[in-house]
Structure formats: C-alpha cells, structure tokens
PDB file of C-alpha atoms in Angstrom:
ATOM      1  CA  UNK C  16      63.708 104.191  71.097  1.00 60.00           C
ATOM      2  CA  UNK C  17      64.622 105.757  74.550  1.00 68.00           C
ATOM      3  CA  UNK C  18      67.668 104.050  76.302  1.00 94.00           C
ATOM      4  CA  UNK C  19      70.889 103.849  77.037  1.00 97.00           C
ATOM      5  CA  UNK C  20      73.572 102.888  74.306  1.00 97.00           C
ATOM      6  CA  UNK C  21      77.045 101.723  75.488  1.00 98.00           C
ATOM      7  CA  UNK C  22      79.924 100.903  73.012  1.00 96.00           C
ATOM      8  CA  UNK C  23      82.003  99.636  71.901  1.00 96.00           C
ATOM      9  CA  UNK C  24      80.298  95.973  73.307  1.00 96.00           C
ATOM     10  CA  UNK C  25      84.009  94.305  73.422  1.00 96.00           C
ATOM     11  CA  UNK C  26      87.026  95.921  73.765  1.00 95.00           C
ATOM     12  CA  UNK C  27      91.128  95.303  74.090  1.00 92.00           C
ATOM     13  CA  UNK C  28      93.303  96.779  75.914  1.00 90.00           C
ATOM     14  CA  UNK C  29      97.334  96.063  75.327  1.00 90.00           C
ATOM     15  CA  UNK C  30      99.695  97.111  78.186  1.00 85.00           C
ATOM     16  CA  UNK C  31     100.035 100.752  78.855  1.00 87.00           C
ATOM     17  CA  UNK C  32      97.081 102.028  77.039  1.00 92.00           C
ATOM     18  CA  UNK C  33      94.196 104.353  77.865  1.00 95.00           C
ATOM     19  CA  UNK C  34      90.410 102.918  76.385  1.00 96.00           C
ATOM     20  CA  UNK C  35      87.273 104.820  76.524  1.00 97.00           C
ATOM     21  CA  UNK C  36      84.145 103.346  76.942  1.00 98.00           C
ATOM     22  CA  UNK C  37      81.224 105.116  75.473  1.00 98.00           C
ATOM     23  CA  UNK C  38      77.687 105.609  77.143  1.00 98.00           C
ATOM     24  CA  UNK C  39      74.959 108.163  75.809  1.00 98.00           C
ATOM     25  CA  UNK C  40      71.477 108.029  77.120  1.00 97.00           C
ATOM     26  CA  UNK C  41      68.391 109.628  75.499  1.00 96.00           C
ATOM     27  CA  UNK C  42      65.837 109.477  78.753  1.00 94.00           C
ATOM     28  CA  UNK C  43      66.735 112.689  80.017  1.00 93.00           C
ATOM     29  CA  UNK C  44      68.249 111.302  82.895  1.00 92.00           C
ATOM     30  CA  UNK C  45      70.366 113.418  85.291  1.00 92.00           C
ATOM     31  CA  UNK C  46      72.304 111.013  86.846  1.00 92.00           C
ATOM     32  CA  UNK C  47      74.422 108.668  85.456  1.00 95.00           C
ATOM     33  CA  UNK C  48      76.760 106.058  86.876  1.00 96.00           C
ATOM     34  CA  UNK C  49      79.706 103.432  86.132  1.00 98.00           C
ATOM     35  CA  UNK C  50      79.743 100.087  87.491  1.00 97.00           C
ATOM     36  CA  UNK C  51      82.296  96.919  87.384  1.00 97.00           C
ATOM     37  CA  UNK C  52      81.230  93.342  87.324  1.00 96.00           C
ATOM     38  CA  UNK C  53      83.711  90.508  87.623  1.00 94.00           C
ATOM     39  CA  UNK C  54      82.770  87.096  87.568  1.00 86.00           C
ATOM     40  CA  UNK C  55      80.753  85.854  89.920  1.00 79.00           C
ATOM     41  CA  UNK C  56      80.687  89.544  92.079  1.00 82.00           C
ATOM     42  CA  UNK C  57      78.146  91.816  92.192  1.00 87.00           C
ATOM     43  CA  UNK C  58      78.445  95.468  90.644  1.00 94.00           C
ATOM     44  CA  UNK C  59      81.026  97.945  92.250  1.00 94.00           C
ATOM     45  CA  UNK C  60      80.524 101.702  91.389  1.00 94.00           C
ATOM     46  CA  UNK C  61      83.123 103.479  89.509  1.00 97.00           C
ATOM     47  CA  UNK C  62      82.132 106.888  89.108  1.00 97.00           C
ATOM     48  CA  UNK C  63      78.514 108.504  88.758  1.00 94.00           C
ATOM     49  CA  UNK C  64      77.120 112.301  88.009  1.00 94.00           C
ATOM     50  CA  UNK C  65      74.146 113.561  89.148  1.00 90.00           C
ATOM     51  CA  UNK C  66      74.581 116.666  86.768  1.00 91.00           C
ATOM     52  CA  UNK C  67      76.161 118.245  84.155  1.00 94.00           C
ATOM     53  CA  UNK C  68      79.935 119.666  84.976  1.00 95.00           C
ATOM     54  CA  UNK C  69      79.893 117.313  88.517  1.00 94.00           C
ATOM     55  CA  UNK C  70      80.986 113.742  89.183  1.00 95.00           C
ATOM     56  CA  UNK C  71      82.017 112.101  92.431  1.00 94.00           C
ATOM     57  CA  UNK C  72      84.472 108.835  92.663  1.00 95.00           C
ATOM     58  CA  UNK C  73      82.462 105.842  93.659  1.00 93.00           C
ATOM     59  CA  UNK C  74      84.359 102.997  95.608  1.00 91.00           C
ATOM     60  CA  UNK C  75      86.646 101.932  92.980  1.00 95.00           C
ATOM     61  CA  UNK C  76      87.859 105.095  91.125  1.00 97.00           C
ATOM     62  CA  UNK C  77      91.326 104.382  91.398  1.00 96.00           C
ATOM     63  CA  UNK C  78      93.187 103.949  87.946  1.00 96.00           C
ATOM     64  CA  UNK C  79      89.647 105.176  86.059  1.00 97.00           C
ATOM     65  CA  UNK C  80      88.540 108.973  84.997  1.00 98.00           C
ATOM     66  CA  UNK C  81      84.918 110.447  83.835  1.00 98.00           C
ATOM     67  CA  UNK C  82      83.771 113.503  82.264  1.00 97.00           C
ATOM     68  CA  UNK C  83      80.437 114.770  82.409  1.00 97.00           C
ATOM     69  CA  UNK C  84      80.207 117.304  79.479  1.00 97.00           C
ATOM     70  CA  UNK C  85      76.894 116.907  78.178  1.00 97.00           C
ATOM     71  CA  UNK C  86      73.744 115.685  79.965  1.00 96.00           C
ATOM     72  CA  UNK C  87      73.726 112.798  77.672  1.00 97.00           C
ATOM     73  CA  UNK C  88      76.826 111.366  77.744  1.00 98.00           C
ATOM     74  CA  UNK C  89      78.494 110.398  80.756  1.00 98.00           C
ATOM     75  CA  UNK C  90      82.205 108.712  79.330  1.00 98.00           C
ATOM     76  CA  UNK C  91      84.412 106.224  81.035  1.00 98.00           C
ATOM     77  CA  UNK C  92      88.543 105.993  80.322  1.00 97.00           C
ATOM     78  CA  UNK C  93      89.938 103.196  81.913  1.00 96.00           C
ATOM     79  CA  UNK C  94      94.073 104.554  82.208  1.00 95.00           C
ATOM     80  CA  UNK C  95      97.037 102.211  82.181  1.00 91.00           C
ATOM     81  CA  UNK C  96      97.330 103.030  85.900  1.00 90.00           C
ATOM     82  CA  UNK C  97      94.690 100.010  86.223  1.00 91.00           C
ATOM     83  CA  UNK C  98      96.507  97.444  86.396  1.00 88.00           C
ATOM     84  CA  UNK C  99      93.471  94.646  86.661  1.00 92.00           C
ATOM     85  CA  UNK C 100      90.592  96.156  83.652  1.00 94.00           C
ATOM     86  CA  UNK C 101      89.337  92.734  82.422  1.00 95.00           C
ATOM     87  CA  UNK C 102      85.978  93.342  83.655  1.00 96.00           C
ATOM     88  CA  UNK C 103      82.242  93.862  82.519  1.00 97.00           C
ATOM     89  CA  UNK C 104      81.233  97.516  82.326  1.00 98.00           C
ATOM     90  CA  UNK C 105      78.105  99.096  83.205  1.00 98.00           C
ATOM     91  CA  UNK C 106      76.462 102.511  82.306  1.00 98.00           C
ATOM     92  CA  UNK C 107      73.524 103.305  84.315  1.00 96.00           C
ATOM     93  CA  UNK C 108      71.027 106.208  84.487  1.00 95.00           C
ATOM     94  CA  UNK C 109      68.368 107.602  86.851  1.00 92.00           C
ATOM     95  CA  UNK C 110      65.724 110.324  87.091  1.00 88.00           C
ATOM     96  CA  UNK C 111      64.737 112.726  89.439  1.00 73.00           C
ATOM     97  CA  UNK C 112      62.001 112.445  91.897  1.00 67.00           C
ATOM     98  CA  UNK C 113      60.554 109.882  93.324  1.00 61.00           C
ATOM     99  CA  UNK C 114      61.487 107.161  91.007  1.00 63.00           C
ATOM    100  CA  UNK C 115      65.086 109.418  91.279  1.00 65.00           C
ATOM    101  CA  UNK C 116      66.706 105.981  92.420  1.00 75.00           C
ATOM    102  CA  UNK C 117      65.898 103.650  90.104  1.00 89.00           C
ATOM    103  CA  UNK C 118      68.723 103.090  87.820  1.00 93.00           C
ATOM    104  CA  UNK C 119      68.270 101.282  84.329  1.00 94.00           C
ATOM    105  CA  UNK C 120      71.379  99.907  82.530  1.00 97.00           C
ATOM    106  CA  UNK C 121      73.192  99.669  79.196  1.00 97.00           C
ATOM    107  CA  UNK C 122      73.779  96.472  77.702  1.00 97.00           C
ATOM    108  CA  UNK C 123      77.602  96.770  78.743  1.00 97.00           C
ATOM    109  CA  UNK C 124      81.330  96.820  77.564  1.00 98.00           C
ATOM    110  CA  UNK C 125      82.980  93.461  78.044  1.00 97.00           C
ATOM    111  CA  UNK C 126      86.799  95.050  78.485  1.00 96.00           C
ATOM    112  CA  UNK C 127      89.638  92.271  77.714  1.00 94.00           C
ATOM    113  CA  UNK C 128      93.959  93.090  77.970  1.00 88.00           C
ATOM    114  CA  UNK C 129      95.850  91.502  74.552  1.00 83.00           C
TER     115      UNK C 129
ATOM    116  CA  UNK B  10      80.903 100.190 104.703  1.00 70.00           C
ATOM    117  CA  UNK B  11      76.771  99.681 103.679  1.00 76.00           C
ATOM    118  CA  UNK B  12      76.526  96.233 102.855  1.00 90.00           C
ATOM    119  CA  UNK B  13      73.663  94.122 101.169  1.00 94.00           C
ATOM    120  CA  UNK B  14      73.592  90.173 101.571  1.00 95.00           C
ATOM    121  CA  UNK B  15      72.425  87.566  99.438  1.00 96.00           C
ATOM    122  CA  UNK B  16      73.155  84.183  99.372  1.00 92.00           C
ATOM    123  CA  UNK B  17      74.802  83.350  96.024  1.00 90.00           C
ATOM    124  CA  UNK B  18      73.338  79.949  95.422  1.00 90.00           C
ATOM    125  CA  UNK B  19      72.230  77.965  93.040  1.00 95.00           C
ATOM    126  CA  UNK B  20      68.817  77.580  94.161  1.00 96.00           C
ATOM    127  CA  UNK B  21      67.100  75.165  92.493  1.00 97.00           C
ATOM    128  CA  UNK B  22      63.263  74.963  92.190  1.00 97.00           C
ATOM    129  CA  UNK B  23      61.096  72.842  90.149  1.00 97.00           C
ATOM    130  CA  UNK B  24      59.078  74.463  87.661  1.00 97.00           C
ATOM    131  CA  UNK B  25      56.090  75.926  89.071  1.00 97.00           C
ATOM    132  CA  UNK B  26      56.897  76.104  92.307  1.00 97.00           C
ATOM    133  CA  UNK B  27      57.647  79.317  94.331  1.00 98.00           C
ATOM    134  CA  UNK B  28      60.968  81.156  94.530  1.00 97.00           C
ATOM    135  CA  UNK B  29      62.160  82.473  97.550  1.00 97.00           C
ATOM    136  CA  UNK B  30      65.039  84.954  97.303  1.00 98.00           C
ATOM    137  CA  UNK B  31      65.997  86.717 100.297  1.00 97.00           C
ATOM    138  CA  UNK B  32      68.494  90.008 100.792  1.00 97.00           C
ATOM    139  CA  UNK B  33      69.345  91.490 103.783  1.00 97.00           C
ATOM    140  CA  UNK B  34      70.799  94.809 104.379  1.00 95.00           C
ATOM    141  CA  UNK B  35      73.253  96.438 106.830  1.00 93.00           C
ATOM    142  CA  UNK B  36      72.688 100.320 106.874  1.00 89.00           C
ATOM    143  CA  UNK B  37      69.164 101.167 108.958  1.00 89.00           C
ATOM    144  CA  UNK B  38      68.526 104.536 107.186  1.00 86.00           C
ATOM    145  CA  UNK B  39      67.941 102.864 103.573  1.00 88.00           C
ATOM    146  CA  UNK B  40      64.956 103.732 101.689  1.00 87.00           C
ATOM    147  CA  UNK B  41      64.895 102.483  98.951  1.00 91.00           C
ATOM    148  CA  UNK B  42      64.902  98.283  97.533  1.00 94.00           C
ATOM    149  CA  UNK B  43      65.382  97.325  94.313  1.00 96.00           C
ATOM    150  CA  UNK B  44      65.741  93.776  92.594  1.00 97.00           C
ATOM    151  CA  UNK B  45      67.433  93.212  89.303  1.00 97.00           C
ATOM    152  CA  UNK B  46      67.219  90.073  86.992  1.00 98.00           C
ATOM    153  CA  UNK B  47      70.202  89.501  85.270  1.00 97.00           C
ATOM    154  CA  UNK B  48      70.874  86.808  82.709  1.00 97.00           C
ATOM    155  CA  UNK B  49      74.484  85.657  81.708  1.00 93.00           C
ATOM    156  CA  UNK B  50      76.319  87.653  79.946  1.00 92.00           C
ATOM    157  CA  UNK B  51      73.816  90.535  79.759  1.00 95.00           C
ATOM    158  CA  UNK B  52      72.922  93.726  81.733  1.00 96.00           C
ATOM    159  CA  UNK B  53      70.951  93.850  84.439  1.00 96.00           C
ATOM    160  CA  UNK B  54      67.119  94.887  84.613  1.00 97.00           C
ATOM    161  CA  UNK B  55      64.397  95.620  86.488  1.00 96.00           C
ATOM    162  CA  UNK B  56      62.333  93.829  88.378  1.00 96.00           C
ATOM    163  CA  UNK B  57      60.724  95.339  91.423  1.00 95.00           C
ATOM    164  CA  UNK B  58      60.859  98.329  93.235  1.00 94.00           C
ATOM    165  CA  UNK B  59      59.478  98.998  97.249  1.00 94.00           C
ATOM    166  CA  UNK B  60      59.938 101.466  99.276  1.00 91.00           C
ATOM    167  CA  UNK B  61      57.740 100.817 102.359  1.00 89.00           C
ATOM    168  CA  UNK B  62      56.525  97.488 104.525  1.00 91.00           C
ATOM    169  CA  UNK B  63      54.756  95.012 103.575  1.00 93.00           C
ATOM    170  CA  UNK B  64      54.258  93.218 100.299  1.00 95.00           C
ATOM    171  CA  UNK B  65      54.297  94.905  96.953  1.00 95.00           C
ATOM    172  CA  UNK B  66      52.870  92.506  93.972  1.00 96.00           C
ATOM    173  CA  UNK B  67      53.431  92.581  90.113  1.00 96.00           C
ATOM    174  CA  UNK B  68      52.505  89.492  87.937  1.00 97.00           C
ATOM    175  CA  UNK B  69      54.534  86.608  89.571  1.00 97.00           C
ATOM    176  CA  UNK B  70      56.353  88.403  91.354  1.00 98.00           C
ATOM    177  CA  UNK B  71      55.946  89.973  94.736  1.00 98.00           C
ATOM    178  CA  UNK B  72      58.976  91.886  97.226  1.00 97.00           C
ATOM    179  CA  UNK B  73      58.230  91.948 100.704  1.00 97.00           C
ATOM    180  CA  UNK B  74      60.281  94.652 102.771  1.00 96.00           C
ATOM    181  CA  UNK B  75      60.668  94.377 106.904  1.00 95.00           C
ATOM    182  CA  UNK B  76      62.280  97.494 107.552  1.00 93.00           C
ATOM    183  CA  UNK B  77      62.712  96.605 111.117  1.00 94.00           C
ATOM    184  CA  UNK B  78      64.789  93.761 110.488  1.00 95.00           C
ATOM    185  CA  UNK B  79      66.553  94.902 107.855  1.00 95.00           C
ATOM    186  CA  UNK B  80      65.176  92.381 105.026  1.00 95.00           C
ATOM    187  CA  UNK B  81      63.520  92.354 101.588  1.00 97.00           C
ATOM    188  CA  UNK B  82      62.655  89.035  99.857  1.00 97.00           C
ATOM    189  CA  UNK B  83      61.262  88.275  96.426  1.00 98.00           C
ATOM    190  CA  UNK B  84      58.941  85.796  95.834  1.00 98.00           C
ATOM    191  CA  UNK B  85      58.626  84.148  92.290  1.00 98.00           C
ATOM    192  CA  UNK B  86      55.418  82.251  91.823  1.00 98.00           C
ATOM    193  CA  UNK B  87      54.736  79.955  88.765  1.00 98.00           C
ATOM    194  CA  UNK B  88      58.457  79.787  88.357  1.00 98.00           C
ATOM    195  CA  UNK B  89      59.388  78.842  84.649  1.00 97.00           C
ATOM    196  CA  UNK B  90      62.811  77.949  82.982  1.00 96.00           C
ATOM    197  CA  UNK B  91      63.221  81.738  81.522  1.00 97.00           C
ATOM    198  CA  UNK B  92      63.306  82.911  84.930  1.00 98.00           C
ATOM    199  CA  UNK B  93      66.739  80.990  85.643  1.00 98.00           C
ATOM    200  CA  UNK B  94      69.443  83.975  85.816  1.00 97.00           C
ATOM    201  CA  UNK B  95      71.153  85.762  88.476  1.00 96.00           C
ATOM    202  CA  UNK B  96      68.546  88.140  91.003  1.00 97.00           C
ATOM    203  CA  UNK B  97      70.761  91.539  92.314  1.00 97.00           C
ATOM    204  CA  UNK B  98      69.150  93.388  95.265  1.00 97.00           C
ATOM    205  CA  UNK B  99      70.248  96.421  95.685  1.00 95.00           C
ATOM    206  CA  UNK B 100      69.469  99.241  98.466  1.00 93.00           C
ATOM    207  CA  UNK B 101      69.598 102.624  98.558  1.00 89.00           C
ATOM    208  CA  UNK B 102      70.029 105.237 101.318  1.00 72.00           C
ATOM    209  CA  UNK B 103      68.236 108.003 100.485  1.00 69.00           C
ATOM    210  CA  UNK B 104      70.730 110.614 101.189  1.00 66.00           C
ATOM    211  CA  UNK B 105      72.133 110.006  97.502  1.00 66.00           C
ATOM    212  CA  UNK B 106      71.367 108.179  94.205  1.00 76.00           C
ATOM    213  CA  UNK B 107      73.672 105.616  94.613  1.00 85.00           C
ATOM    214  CA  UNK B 108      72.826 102.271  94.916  1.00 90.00           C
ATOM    215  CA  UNK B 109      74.416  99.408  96.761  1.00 92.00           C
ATOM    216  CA  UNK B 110      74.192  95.594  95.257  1.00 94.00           C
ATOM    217  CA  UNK B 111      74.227  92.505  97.074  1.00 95.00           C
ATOM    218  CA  UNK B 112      76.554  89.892  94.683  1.00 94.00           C
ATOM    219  CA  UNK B 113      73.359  87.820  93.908  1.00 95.00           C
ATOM    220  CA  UNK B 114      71.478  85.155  94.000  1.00 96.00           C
ATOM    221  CA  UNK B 115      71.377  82.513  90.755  1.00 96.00           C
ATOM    222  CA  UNK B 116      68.401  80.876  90.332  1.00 98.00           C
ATOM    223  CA  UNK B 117      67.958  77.622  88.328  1.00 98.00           C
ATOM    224  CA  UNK B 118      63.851  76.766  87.547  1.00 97.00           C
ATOM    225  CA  UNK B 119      64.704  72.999  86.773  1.00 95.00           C
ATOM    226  CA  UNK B 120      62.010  70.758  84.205  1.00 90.00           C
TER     227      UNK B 120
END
C-alpha cells in the first residue's frame, strides 16, 4: 500500500530529552513537511523539504531539527530546547506538478512530557 | 503574515440538510484551495481541491472559489452523522509548496 507511515503513534518525553519522530513515505513524493496541532488550533508548519539534502524552517522551527537524507524519509527531533512539545504531529507529503500542492498526511505522533 | 479564516463553530445541521462552510483568505496572490476533513483524534484528509472560480463538484460535496473576494466555501449536501468532524481550509500561494490552514470549522450533522 502507498502512503505515508509515521511512528511511533504515542510518545514521552521526560525533561531534558531529545525524541525523534519517524515519517517514511512510499509515493515518491518530493516534498515533505512537519506540522503541529494543539487542541483546538489549526496546523502550524515545522519544517518541510522539497528535495533531498534541502529543508527550510517553517514558522515554528524553534527548539525542533530535520534531516532530509533520503527521499523517503523526512525525520523530525523535537530537542529539550522546546520547552512546550505536548502536541499532535503531522508528516505530510506532496508531488510535483500540478497536483505539486496537495499534501496528504500520516496518521500522526501524539507527543506527551512524563 | 498570510492568514486563512474560518469560523470555528459548532455548526449544527440536521441531517440532510446542506452544509455551508465558509473560509476566507488574506494573501491575493494564492492559487491554490484545499479543504481537509478531519475527525478527532486522527489526521487530516482530503476533501476538495480548486484552483479557479466558480464551483467545482464531487459527490456531496461542492467548493466554490471567488478569487476576487478572497473566499472559498464548501457546500455539504445530504449531510449525514459521519460527516460530523472538524473541516481545515487551507491556501496556497503558488510561489512555494507550503500550505497555510485556517484553525477550522467543526461540524456536528445532528439526528
């Protein structure tokens, strides 16, 4: 099945720790994309990579890092320096062309602090 | 700072009538208009797409787009319990692939 796989679909963080989040898609997507939903708010973009090797901070970057490695996999690590990560996390990708801008999602990381 | 606006709700509609969710958007150079159901507590997904004025139909639903001012609206005919969730619209620029999202619009299709 093509998609896009996030994990781990709940995670902790204590105090002081760095957590990755996972996301791989297998649509051959270009870009990808992070996004942060609180409760209630709409989505707020992270990060996001329209190729391989290349990433640009989206609004909220601060106290989060991305690597872009392989075209598949697009990685999120949320660093201690956030000091607020209890959030819902969305991986998105998108094409090229015309439908370039349509962006389908994972089913999310629901990110908790112990 | 782009902005999209919703109104968050609830709306409430009676089953089978029509929805009427409206979005309106700040930047005049946006090309492309998305809306996104999302349930709670899951991702969000795809609804519509339109990238031009007028009406654009599929099933039940149908976006309209009024470039001039600034608004895109879905319509939700027939509306049934499983369509109570949150709608996202988000808009997109054209100049990038990023999207901007409005914070949403819940819905609630009441018996």
């Amino acid at each position: 099945d093509g998609g896009i796989t996030q994990s781990p679909k709940y995670l902790f963080r204590k105090e002081g720790q760095n957590v990755t989040l996972s996301c791989e898609q297998n649509l051959n997507h270009d870009a990808m994309y992070w996004y942060r939903q609180d409760p209630g708010q709409g989505l707020r973009l992270i990060y996001y990579s329209q190729i391989v090797n290349d990433f640009q901070k989206g609004d909220i970057a601060e106290g989060y890092s991305v690597s872009r490695e392989k075209k598949e996999s697009f990685p999120l690590t949320v660093t201690s320096a956030q000091k607020n990560p209890t959030a819902f996390y969305l991986c998105a990708s998108s094409a090229r062309g015309r439908a370039k801008n349509i962006q389908y999602f994972g089913a999310g990381t629901r990110l908790s602090v112990l | 700072q782009k902005e999209v606006e919703q109104n968050s709700g609830p709306l409430s509609v009676p089953e089978g009538a029509i929805a009427s969710l409206n979005c309106t958007y700040s930047d005049r150079g946006s090309q492309s208009f998305f809306w996104y159901r999302q349930y709670s507590g899951k991702s969000p997904e795809l609804i519509m797409s339109i990238y031009s004025n007028g009406d654009k139909e599929d099933g039940r639903f149908t976006a309209q787009l009024n470039k001039a001012s600034q608004y895109v609206s879905l319509l939700i005919r027939d509306s049934q319990p499983s369509d109570s969730a949150t709608y996202l619209c988000a808009v997109n620029d054209g100049t990038a692939s990023k999207l901007t999202f409005g914070t949403g619009t819940r819905l609630q299709v009441t018996l």
